[in-house]
Short mmCIF file of C-alpha atoms in Angstrom, two decimals:
data_model
loop_
_atom_site.label_atom_id
_atom_site.label_comp_id
_atom_site.label_asym_id
_atom_site.label_seq_id
_atom_site.Cartn_x
_atom_site.Cartn_y
_atom_site.Cartn_z
CA MET W 148 3.77 7.53 -32.76
CA GLN W 149 1.79 6.80 -29.42
CA ALA W 150 3.79 4.47 -27.26
CA HIS W 151 2.30 1.26 -25.90
CA VAL W 152 3.79 1.89 -22.39
CA SER W 153 4.68 5.02 -20.68
CA ILE W 154 7.02 4.59 -17.82
CA ILE W 155 6.22 7.45 -15.20
CA LEU W 156 9.30 8.64 -13.26
CA PRO W 157 8.84 11.38 -10.65
CA VAL W 158 12.42 12.63 -9.35
CA HIS W 159 13.54 14.66 -6.63
CA ASN W 160 17.15 14.78 -5.46
CA ALA W 161 17.75 11.27 -6.77
CA GLU W 162 21.32 11.62 -7.86
CA PRO W 163 22.60 8.59 -6.00
CA TRP W 164 20.24 6.09 -7.60
CA LEU W 165 19.27 7.48 -10.76
CA ASP W 166 21.90 5.82 -13.01
CA GLU W 167 20.81 2.34 -11.73
CA CYS W 168 17.18 3.35 -12.16
CA LEU W 169 17.58 4.39 -15.69
CA ARG W 170 19.96 1.75 -16.72
CA SER W 171 16.95 -0.67 -15.54
CA VAL W 172 14.83 1.11 -18.16
CA LEU W 173 17.32 0.54 -20.82
CA GLN W 174 17.47 -3.11 -19.89
CA GLN W 175 13.86 -3.83 -20.43
CA ASP W 176 13.00 -6.77 -22.74
CA PHE W 177 9.50 -5.63 -23.35
CA GLU W 178 9.00 -5.79 -27.29
CA GLY W 179 6.38 -3.16 -27.68
CA THR W 180 7.01 0.64 -27.75
CA MET W 181 8.07 2.31 -24.69
CA GLU W 182 8.49 5.98 -23.53
CA LEU W 183 9.95 7.46 -20.33
CA SER W 184 8.24 10.27 -18.78
CA VAL W 185 10.32 12.11 -16.15
CA PHE W 186 9.19 15.00 -14.04
CA ASN W 187 11.97 16.70 -12.02
CA ASP W 188 10.49 18.03 -8.85
CA ALA W 189 12.86 20.94 -7.96
CA SER W 190 15.84 18.86 -7.76
CA LYS W 191 18.82 20.77 -6.26
CA ASP W 192 21.48 18.09 -6.99
CA LYS W 193 22.72 16.70 -10.32
CA SER W 194 19.57 14.72 -11.15
CA GLY W 195 18.86 16.82 -14.26
CA ALA W 196 22.22 16.27 -15.82
CA ILE W 197 21.89 12.59 -15.02
CA ILE W 198 18.59 12.65 -16.78
CA GLU W 199 19.93 14.46 -19.82
CA LYS W 200 22.69 11.99 -20.07
CA TRP W 201 20.52 9.02 -20.11
CA ARG W 202 18.10 10.63 -22.73
CA VAL W 203 20.54 10.23 -25.40
CA LYS W 204 21.26 6.33 -24.52
CA LEU W 205 17.61 5.72 -24.08
CA GLU W 206 16.39 7.41 -27.31
CA ASP W 207 19.20 5.58 -29.39
CA SER W 208 17.75 2.39 -28.08
CA GLY W 209 14.13 3.42 -29.18
CA VAL W 210 12.73 4.53 -25.89
CA HIS W 211 11.31 8.10 -26.49
CA VAL W 212 12.13 10.44 -23.41
CA ILE W 213 9.80 13.27 -22.19
CA ILE W 214 11.28 15.62 -19.40
CA GLY W 215 9.24 17.95 -17.60
CA GLY W 216 9.76 19.65 -14.16
CA HIS W 217 10.11 22.99 -12.19
CA ASP W 218 13.07 24.75 -10.35
CA SER W 219 11.04 26.27 -7.61
CA LEU W 220 12.51 26.46 -4.08
CA SER W 221 10.57 23.57 -2.81
CA PRO W 222 9.17 20.32 -4.25
CA ARG W 223 5.53 19.74 -4.87
CA GLY W 224 5.59 16.24 -3.88
CA VAL W 225 5.40 12.74 -5.28
CA GLY W 226 1.57 12.86 -6.17
CA TYR W 227 2.01 16.02 -7.97
CA SER W 228 4.99 14.93 -9.93
CA LYS W 229 3.30 11.56 -10.82
CA ASN W 230 0.33 13.33 -12.19
CA GLN W 231 2.45 15.78 -14.25
CA ALA W 232 4.44 12.92 -15.69
CA VAL W 233 1.22 11.13 -16.66
CA ALA W 234 -0.16 14.28 -18.18
CA GLN W 235 2.86 14.78 -20.46
CA SER W 236 2.98 11.07 -21.44
CA SER W 237 0.90 9.25 -24.35
CA GLY W 238 1.11 5.50 -23.67
CA SER W 239 -1.89 3.36 -23.62
CA TYR W 240 -0.56 1.81 -20.25
CA LEU W 241 1.24 3.49 -17.34
CA CYS W 242 4.19 1.77 -15.55
CA PHE W 243 4.99 3.69 -12.33
CA LEU W 244 8.72 3.71 -11.51
CA ASP W 245 10.61 5.51 -8.85
CA SER W 246 14.19 6.61 -8.50
CA VAL W 247 14.76 4.06 -5.78
CA PHE W 248 13.32 1.38 -7.92
CA THR W 249 15.03 -0.72 -10.52
CA ALA W 250 12.49 -1.48 -13.09
CA ASN W 251 12.29 -5.24 -13.58
CA GLY W 252 8.43 -5.09 -13.86
CA PRO W 253 5.66 -5.26 -11.31
CA THR W 254 5.23 -8.13 -9.03
CA VAL W 255 1.93 -7.28 -7.67
CA ILE W 256 0.00 -5.68 -10.66
CA MET W 257 -1.89 -3.06 -8.81
CA PRO W 258 -2.63 0.37 -10.15
CA THR W 259 0.11 2.17 -8.25
CA TRP W 260 2.57 -0.10 -10.18
CA PHE W 261 0.85 -0.66 -13.47
CA CYS W 262 -2.58 0.27 -14.99
CA SER W 263 -4.21 1.35 -18.27
CA ARG W 264 -4.48 5.04 -18.99
CA ALA W 265 -8.10 4.76 -19.25
CA TRP W 266 -8.33 3.18 -15.72
CA PHE W 267 -5.94 5.89 -14.24
CA SER W 268 -8.30 8.53 -15.69
CA HIS W 269 -11.22 6.78 -14.01
CA VAL W 270 -9.61 6.47 -10.55
CA GLY W 271 -7.35 9.31 -10.35
CA PRO W 272 -5.42 11.55 -10.08
CA PHE W 273 -3.08 11.02 -7.27
CA ASP W 274 -3.60 13.06 -3.97
CA GLU W 275 -1.29 16.15 -4.34
CA GLY W 276 -1.17 16.86 -0.67
CA GLY W 277 2.71 16.56 -0.55
CA GLN W 278 4.89 15.41 2.33
CA GLY W 279 3.27 13.11 4.71
CA VAL W 280 0.34 12.02 2.40
CA PRO W 281 0.45 8.36 1.37
CA GLU W 282 -0.80 9.13 -2.18
CA ASP W 283 -0.12 5.49 -3.58
CA LEU W 284 -2.38 4.02 -0.77
CA LEU W 285 -5.26 6.60 -1.22
CA PHE W 286 -5.00 5.88 -5.04
CA PHE W 287 -5.23 2.11 -4.28
CA TYR W 288 -8.21 2.42 -2.04
CA GLU W 289 -10.15 4.57 -4.56
CA HIS W 290 -9.27 1.90 -7.14
CA LEU W 291 -10.92 -0.75 -4.81
CA ARG W 292 -13.98 1.43 -4.46
CA LYS W 293 -14.47 1.63 -8.08
CA GLY W 294 -14.31 -2.12 -8.60
CA GLY W 295 -10.64 -2.75 -9.34
CA GLY W 296 -8.60 -5.62 -8.15
CA VAL W 297 -5.02 -6.96 -7.60
CA VAL W 298 -3.26 -9.56 -9.50
CA ARG W 299 -0.33 -11.55 -8.17
CA VAL W 300 2.61 -12.48 -10.22
CA ASP W 301 4.71 -15.28 -8.38
CA GLN W 302 7.94 -13.85 -9.61
CA SER W 303 10.32 -11.35 -8.01
CA LEU W 304 10.23 -8.70 -10.66
CA LEU W 305 10.74 -5.46 -8.62
CA LEU W 306 13.53 -4.48 -6.51
CA TYR W 307 12.75 -1.89 -3.88
CA ARG W 308 15.67 0.14 -2.33
CA TYR W 309 15.01 1.38 1.22
CA HIS W 310 17.10 4.36 2.22
CA PRO W 311 16.88 7.20 4.95
CA ARG W 312 15.79 9.83 2.42
CA ALA W 313 13.00 7.92 0.85
CA ALA W 314 9.66 9.84 0.78
CA THR W 315 7.98 6.96 2.48
CA HIS W 316 9.57 8.18 5.77
CA SER W 317 7.47 11.30 5.69
CA VAL W 318 4.41 9.23 6.04
CA LEU W 319 3.71 8.47 9.60
CA GLU W 320 2.71 4.94 10.64
CA THR W 321 -0.28 6.36 12.52
CA THR W 322 -1.39 8.06 9.34
CA ILE W 323 -1.31 4.83 7.44
CA TRP W 324 -3.09 3.04 10.33
CA THR W 325 -5.97 5.73 10.35
CA HIS W 326 -6.38 5.24 6.51
CA ARG W 327 -6.61 1.43 6.98
CA VAL W 328 -9.09 1.47 9.82
CA ARG W 329 -11.46 3.97 8.12
CA PHE W 330 -11.37 2.00 4.74
CA LEU W 331 -12.10 -1.13 6.85
CA GLU W 332 -15.20 0.48 8.42
CA GLU W 333 -16.27 1.81 5.05
CA GLN W 334 -15.92 -1.22 2.79
CA ALA W 335 -16.15 -4.32 4.95
CA LEU W 336 -17.68 -4.01 8.28
CA PRO W 337 -20.96 -2.62 6.97
CA ARG W 338 -21.53 -6.08 5.61
CA TRP W 339 -21.24 -7.89 8.97
CA ALA W 340 -23.63 -7.69 11.90
CA ALA W 341 -20.88 -9.18 14.28
CA PHE W 342 -17.20 -10.17 13.94
CA THR W 343 -14.24 -11.44 15.99
CA ILE W 344 -10.95 -9.97 16.12
CA TRP W 345 -8.17 -12.47 15.73
CA ASN W 346 -5.50 -11.36 18.11
CA ALA W 347 -6.06 -10.37 21.63
CA GLY W 348 -2.58 -8.74 21.96
CA LYS W 349 -1.36 -5.27 21.28
CA GLN W 350 -2.24 -5.02 17.56
CA GLY W 351 -5.87 -6.52 18.11
CA ARG W 352 -6.62 -4.16 21.19
CA ARG W 353 -5.44 -1.16 19.23
CA LEU W 354 -7.70 -2.10 16.28
CA TYR W 355 -10.52 -2.23 18.68
CA ARG W 356 -9.71 1.21 20.34
CA SER W 357 -9.54 2.68 16.78
CA LEU W 358 -12.94 1.61 15.68
CA THR W 359 -16.00 3.89 16.03
CA ALA W 360 -18.28 3.20 18.80
CA ALA W 361 -20.93 1.53 16.24
CA SER W 362 -18.12 -0.86 15.02
CA GLN W 363 -16.81 -1.57 18.58
CA ARG W 364 -20.51 -2.82 19.33
CA LYS W 365 -20.02 -5.37 16.61
CA VAL W 366 -17.02 -7.06 18.16
CA VAL W 367 -18.33 -10.17 19.85
CA ALA W 368 -14.91 -11.56 20.82
CA PHE W 369 -11.15 -11.63 20.59
CA CYS W 370 -9.37 -14.75 19.75
CA ASP W 371 -5.72 -16.12 20.21
CA VAL W 372 -3.45 -19.08 20.69
CA ASP W 373 -1.71 -17.75 23.57
CA GLU W 374 -2.76 -19.41 26.73
CA ASN W 375 -1.96 -16.43 28.89
CA LYS W 376 -4.10 -14.10 27.15
CA ILE W 377 -7.03 -16.61 26.91
CA ARG W 378 -6.78 -17.11 30.80
CA LYS W 379 -7.52 -13.65 31.21
CA GLY W 380 -11.03 -14.21 29.84
CA PHE W 381 -11.88 -10.78 28.53
CA TYR W 382 -10.58 -7.54 27.64
CA CYS W 383 -11.99 -4.36 29.10
CA HIS W 384 -11.81 -0.93 27.18
CA GLU W 385 -10.99 1.33 30.12
CA ASP W 386 -11.29 4.46 28.04
CA SER W 387 -14.82 3.66 26.72
CA GLN W 388 -17.50 6.20 27.73
CA GLU W 389 -20.16 3.41 28.01
CA ARG W 390 -21.20 2.24 31.42
CA PRO W 391 -20.61 -0.50 32.22
CA LYS W 392 -17.45 -0.58 30.36
CA PRO W 393 -17.29 -3.05 27.55
CA ARG W 394 -15.94 -6.54 28.43
CA ILE W 395 -14.95 -8.42 25.34
CA PRO W 396 -14.39 -12.31 25.79
CA ILE W 397 -10.98 -13.73 24.84
CA LEU W 398 -11.35 -17.05 23.19
CA HIS W 399 -9.21 -19.89 21.85
CA PHE W 400 -9.31 -19.59 18.08
CA ARG W 401 -11.05 -22.92 17.91
CA ALA W 402 -13.88 -21.71 19.94
CA ALA W 403 -14.30 -18.53 18.15
CA ARG W 404 -16.61 -18.01 15.09
CA PRO W 405 -16.11 -16.18 11.86
CA PRO W 406 -16.15 -13.71 10.27
CA PHE W 407 -12.79 -12.75 11.54
CA VAL W 408 -10.54 -9.55 11.29
CA ILE W 409 -7.06 -11.05 11.41
CA CYS W 410 -4.87 -8.41 13.06
CA VAL W 411 -1.34 -9.77 13.15
CA LYS W 412 1.98 -8.74 11.61
CA LEU W 413 2.51 -10.32 8.28
CA ASP W 414 5.65 -12.16 9.21
CA LEU W 415 3.47 -14.19 11.41
CA THR W 416 1.19 -15.37 9.04
CA GLY W 417 2.94 -18.59 8.07
CA GLY W 418 3.15 -22.23 9.13
CA ALA W 419 1.03 -22.82 12.19
CA PHE W 420 -1.11 -19.79 11.61
CA GLU W 421 -2.03 -20.99 8.07
CA ASP W 422 -2.52 -24.50 9.38
CA ASN W 423 -5.03 -23.06 11.83
CA LEU W 424 -7.00 -21.23 9.18
CA ARG W 425 -7.23 -24.32 7.24
CA SER W 426 -8.61 -26.23 10.30
CA LEU W 427 -11.45 -23.87 10.47
CA HIS W 428 -12.16 -24.23 6.76
CA LEU W 429 -11.95 -20.51 6.15
CA GLN W 430 -11.95 -18.89 2.60
CA GLU W 431 -10.17 -15.69 2.13
CA GLY W 432 -12.54 -12.80 1.26
CA GLN W 433 -15.46 -14.65 2.60
CA ASP W 434 -14.94 -15.33 6.23
CA PHE W 435 -11.82 -13.42 7.19
CA LEU W 436 -9.93 -10.07 6.50
CA HIS W 437 -6.42 -9.70 7.22
CA PHE W 438 -5.48 -6.38 8.66
CA SER W 439 -2.13 -5.41 9.88
#
């Protein structure tokens, strides 16, 4: 019988975390039919034995388990493993798990957490470039290109375990930044004739320097709340090949005009920052974009 939900679990040398991960699958209170599709990506530890141990427990509780994998010398990567686990599964919906997660369910229902099989087939597959490739981010951007969205659930439903051997550490911060800037230029900036970068500090200047020359010419100002930055009056892009070199005004945020690209750290976007936005009567998605 076809399962309603397939839990997709790529595994590579996950021995320390697999018991807790698989226990969380067993403890799900979902009332529909579930299956667990595991792809073991050349693990050299005891991951395979742990998976077999839990297969019995899960199937006794009604969760069908499909196990695939390979024992090559080197792993093929998370993207490849996810694609293989999806291919061997049958559920109408896909719930992506990881050995570093405990599955209480998705908090942000986005396609790299949870999506229909039909939508995955429309958007996917995951990039199989291997180590250093942010396959989930690339999938998410393709999801947005094809008209997808994001739904927020205001409950804490997913626990993420951060550890030194996590695959996320193989993805360079500069790689993530480059993909984000290119997506911004592809999807948002073509709609605007001009815009303001909210943040005259390090992040804002970095964003400006990362833009193509055509996008840089659309930047009419930086804005900030820091009086020291505002007193400087302008930002000069010293590495620019243009002559004279661009001098971008730095304004107080109340003197600036939308649309804005807000380029600040997420942990700064509370309290006074939100009050400032409300004072300008901005509407998210229409007058500003948050970039960090």
